[in-house]
Short mmCIF file of N, CA and C in Angstrom, two decimals:
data_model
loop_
_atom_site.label_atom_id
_atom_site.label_comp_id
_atom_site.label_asym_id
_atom_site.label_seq_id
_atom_site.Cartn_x
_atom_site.Cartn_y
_atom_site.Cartn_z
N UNK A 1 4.18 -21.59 3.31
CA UNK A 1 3.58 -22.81 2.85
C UNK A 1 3.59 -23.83 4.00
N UNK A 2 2.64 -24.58 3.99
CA UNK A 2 2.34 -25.88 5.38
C UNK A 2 2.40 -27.00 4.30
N UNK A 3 3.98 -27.47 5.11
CA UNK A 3 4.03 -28.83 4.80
C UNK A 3 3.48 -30.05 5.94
N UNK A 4 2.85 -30.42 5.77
CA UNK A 4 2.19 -31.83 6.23
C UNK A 4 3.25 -32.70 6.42
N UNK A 5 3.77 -33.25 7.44
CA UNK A 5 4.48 -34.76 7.45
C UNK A 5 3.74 -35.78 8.51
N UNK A 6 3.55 -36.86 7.89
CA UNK A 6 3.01 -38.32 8.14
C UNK A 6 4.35 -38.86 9.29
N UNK A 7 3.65 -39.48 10.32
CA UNK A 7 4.72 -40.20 11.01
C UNK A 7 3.72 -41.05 11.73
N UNK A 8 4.00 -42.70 10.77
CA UNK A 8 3.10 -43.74 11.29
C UNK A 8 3.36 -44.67 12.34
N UNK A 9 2.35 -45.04 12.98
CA UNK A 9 2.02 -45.08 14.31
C UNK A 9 2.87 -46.47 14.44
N UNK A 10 3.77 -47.13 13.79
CA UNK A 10 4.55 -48.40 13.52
C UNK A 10 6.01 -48.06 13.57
N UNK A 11 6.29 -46.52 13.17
CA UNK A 11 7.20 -45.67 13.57
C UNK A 11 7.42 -45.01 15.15
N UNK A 12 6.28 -44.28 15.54
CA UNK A 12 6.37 -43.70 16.72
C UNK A 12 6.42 -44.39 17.70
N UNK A 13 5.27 -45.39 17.88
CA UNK A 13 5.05 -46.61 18.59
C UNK A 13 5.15 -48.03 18.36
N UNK A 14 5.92 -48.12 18.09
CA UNK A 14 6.19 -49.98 17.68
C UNK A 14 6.15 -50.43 19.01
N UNK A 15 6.55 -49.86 19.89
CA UNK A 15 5.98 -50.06 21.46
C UNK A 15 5.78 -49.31 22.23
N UNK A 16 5.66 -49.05 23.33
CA UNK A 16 5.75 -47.95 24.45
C UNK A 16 6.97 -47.29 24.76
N UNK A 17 7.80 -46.26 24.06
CA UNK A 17 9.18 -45.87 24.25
C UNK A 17 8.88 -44.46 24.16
N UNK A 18 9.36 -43.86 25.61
CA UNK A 18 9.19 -42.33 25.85
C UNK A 18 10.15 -41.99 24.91
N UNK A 19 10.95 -42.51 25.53
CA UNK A 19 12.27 -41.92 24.31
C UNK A 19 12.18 -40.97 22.40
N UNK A 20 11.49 -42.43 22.56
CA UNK A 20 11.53 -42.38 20.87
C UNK A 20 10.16 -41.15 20.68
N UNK A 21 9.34 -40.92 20.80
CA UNK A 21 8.28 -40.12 21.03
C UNK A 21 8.90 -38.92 21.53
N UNK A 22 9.55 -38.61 22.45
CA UNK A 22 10.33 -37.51 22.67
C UNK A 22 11.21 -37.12 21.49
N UNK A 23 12.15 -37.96 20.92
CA UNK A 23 12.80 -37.57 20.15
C UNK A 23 12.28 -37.46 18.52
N UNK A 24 10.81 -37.63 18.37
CA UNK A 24 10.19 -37.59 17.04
C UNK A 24 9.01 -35.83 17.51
N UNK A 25 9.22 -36.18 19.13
CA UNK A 25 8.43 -34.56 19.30
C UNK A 25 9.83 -33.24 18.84
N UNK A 26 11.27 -33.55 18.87
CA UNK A 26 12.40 -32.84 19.58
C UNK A 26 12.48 -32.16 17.79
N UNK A 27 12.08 -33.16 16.59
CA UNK A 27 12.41 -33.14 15.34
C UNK A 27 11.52 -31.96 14.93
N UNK A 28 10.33 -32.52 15.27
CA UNK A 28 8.83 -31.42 14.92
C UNK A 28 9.73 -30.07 15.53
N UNK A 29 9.35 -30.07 16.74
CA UNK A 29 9.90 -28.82 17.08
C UNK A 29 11.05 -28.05 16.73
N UNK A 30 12.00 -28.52 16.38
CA UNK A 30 13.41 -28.04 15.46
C UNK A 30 12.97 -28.03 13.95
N UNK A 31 12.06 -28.13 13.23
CA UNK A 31 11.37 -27.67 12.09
C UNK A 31 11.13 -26.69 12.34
N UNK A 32 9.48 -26.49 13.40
CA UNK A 32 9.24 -25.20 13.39
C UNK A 32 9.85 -23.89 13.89
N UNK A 33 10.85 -24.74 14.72
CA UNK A 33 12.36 -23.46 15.29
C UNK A 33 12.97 -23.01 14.08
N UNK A 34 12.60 -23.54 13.19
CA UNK A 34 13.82 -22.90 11.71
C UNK A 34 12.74 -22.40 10.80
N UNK A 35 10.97 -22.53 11.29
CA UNK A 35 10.12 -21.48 10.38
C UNK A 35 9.74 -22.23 9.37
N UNK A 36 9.50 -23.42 9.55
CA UNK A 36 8.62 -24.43 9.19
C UNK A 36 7.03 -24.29 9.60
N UNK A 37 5.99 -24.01 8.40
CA UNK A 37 4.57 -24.34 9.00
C UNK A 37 4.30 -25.65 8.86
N UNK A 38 3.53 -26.30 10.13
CA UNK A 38 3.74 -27.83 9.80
C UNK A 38 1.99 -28.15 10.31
N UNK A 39 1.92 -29.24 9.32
CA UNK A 39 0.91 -30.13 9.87
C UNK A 39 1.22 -32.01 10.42
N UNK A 40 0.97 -32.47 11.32
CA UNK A 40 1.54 -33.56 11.68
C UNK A 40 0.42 -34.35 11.15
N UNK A 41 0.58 -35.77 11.14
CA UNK A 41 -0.25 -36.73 10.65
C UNK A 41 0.09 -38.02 11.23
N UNK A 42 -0.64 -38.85 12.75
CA UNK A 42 -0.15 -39.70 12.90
C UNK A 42 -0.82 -41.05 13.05
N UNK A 43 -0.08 -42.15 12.64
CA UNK A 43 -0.75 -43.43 12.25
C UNK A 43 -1.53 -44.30 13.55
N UNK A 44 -2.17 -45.43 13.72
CA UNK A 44 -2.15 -46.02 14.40
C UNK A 44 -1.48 -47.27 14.87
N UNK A 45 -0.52 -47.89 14.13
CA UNK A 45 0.78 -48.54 13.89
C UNK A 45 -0.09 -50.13 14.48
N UNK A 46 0.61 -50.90 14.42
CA UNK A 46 0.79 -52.07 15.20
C UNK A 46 -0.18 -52.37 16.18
N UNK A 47 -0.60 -51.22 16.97
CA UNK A 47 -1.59 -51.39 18.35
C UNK A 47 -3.09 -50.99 17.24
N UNK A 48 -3.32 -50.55 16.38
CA UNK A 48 -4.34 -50.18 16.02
C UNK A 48 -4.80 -51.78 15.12
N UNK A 49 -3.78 -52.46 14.49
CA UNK A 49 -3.94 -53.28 13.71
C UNK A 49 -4.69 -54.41 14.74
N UNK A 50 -3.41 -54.60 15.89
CA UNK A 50 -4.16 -55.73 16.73
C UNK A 50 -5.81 -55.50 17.65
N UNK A 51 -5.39 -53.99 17.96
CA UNK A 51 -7.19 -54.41 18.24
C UNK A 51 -8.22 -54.33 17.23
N UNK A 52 -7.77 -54.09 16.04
CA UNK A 52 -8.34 -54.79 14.70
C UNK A 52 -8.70 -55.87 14.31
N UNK A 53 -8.04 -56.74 14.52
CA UNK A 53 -7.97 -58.00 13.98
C UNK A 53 -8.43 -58.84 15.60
N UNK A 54 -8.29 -58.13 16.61
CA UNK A 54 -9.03 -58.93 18.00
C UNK A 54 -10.66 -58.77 17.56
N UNK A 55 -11.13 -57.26 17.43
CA UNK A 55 -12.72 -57.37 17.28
C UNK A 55 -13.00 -57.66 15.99
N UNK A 56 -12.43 -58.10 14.95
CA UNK A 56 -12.97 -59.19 13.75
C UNK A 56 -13.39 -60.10 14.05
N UNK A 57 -11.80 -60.99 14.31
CA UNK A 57 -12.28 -62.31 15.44
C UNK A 57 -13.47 -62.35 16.28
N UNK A 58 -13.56 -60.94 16.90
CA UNK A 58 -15.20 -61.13 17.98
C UNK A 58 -16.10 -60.95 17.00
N UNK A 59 -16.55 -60.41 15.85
CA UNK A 59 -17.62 -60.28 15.21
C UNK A 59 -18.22 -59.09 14.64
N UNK A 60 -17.03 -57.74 15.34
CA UNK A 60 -17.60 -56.51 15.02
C UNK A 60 -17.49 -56.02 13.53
N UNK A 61 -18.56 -55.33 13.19
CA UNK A 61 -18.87 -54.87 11.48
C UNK A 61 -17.14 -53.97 11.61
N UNK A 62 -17.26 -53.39 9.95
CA UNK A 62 -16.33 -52.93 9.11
C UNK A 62 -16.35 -51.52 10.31
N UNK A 63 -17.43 -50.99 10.32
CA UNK A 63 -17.81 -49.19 11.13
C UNK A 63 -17.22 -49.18 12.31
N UNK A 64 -17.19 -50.75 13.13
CA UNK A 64 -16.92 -50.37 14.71
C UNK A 64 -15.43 -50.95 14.50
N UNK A 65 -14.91 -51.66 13.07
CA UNK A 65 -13.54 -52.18 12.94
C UNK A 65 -12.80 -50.31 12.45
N UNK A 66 -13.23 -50.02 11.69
CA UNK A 66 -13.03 -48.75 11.72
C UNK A 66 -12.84 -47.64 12.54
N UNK A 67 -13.75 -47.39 13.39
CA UNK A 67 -13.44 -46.49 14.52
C UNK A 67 -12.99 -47.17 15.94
N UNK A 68 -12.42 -48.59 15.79
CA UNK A 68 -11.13 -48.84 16.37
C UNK A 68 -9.84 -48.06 15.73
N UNK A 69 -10.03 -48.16 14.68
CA UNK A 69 -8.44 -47.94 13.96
C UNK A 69 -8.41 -46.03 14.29
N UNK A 70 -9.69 -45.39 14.31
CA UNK A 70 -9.20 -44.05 14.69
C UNK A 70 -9.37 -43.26 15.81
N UNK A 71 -9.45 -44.25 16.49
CA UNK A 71 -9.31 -44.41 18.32
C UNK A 71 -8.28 -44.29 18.83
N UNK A 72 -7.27 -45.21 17.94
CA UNK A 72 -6.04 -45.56 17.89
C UNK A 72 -5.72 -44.45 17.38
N UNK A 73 -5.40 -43.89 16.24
CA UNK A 73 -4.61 -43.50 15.69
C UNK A 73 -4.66 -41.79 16.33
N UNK A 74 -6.11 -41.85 16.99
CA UNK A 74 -5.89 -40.40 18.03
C UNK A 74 -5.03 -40.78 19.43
N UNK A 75 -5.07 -41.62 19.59
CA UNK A 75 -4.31 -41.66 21.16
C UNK A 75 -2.58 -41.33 21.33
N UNK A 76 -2.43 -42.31 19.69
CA UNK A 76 -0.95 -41.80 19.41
C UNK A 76 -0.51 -40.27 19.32
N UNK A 77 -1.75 -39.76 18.56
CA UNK A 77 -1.46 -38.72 17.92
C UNK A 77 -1.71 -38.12 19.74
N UNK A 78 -2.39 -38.21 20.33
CA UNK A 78 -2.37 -37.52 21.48
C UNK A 78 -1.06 -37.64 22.44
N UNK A 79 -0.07 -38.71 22.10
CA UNK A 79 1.36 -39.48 22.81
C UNK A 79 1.60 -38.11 22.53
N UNK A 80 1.68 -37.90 21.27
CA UNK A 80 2.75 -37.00 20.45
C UNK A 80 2.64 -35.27 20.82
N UNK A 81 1.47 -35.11 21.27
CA UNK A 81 1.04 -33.86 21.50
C UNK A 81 1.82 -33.89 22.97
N UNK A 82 1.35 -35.03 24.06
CA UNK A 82 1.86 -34.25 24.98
C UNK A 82 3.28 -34.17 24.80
N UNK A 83 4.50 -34.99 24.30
CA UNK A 83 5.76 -34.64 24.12
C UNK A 83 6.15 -33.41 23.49
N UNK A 84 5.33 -32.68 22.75
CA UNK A 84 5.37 -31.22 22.11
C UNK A 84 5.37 -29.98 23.26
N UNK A 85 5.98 -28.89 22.80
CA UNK A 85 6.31 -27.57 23.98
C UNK A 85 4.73 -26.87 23.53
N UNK A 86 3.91 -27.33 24.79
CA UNK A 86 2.62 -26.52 24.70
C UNK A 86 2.60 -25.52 23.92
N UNK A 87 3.66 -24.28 23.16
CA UNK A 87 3.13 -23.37 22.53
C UNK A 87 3.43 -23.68 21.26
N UNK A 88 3.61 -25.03 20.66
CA UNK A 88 3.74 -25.21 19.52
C UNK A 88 2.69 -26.67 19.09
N UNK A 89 2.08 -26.72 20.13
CA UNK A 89 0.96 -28.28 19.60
C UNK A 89 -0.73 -27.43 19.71
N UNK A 90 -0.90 -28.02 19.23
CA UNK A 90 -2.48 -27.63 19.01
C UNK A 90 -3.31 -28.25 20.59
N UNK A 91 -4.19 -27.82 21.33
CA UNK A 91 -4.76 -27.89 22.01
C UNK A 91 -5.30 -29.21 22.80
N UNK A 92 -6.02 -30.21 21.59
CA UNK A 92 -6.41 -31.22 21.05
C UNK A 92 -5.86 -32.13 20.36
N UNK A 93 -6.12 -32.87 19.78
CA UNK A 93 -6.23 -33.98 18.37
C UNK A 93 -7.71 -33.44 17.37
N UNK A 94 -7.48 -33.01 16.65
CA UNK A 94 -8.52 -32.10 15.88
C UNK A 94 -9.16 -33.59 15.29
N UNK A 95 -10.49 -33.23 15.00
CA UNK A 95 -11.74 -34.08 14.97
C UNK A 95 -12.53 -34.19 13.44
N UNK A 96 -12.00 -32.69 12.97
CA UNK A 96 -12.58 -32.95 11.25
C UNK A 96 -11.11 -32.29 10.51
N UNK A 97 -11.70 -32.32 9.55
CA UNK A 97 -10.90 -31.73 8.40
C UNK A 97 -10.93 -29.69 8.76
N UNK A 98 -11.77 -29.68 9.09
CA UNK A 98 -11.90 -28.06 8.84
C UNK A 98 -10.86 -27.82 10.53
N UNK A 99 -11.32 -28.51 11.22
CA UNK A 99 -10.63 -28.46 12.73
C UNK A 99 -9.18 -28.27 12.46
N UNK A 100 -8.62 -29.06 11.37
CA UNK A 100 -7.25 -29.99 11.49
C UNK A 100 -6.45 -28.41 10.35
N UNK A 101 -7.20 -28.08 9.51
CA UNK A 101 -6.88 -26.96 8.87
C UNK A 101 -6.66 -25.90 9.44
N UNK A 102 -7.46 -25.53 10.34
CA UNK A 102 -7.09 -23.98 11.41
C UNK A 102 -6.20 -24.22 12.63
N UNK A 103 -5.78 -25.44 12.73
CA UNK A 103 -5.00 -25.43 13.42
C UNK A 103 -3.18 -25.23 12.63
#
């Protein structure tokens, strides 16, 4: 069975800390060392909100306020990949639903 765990981007990144990103990659990986199928899920925290609320202020619609927020929330998710042991992260940051499933 693939359990899914969420780890939001207010968690991972509340700022720029290798550390903490290392040690939220060290967790993943000691799951799947004990035979865990996992799917990760990660937020865009704090940095996604503020360049949110910067291009409101400038004028941009709901669509381009939107694909700020999952701009964001891939870059984290990309933090997180590279702290992962290449034979246990997926390639990418998967792009749809069907992507995010076969992985």
């Amino acid at each position: 069975m693939k359990t899914v765990i969420s780890i939001g981007g207010s968690v991972l990144v509340p700022d720029m800390d290798v550390d903490r990103v290392e040690s939220y990659a060290a967790v993943v990986e000691s799951l799947t060392g004990a035979g865990h199928d996992l799917g990760i899920v990660v937020g865009g925290g704090p940095t996604a909100r503020e360049y949110i609320g910067a291009a409101r202020s400038l004028g941009a619609n709901e669509g381009e306020l939107d694909q700020l927020g999952i701009d964001t929330t891939r870059l984290n998710a990309r933090l997180l990949l590279a702290a992962l042991d290449e034979d246990l992260a997926a390639p990418s940051v998967p792009t749809d639903y069907e992507e995010a499933a076969g992985a």
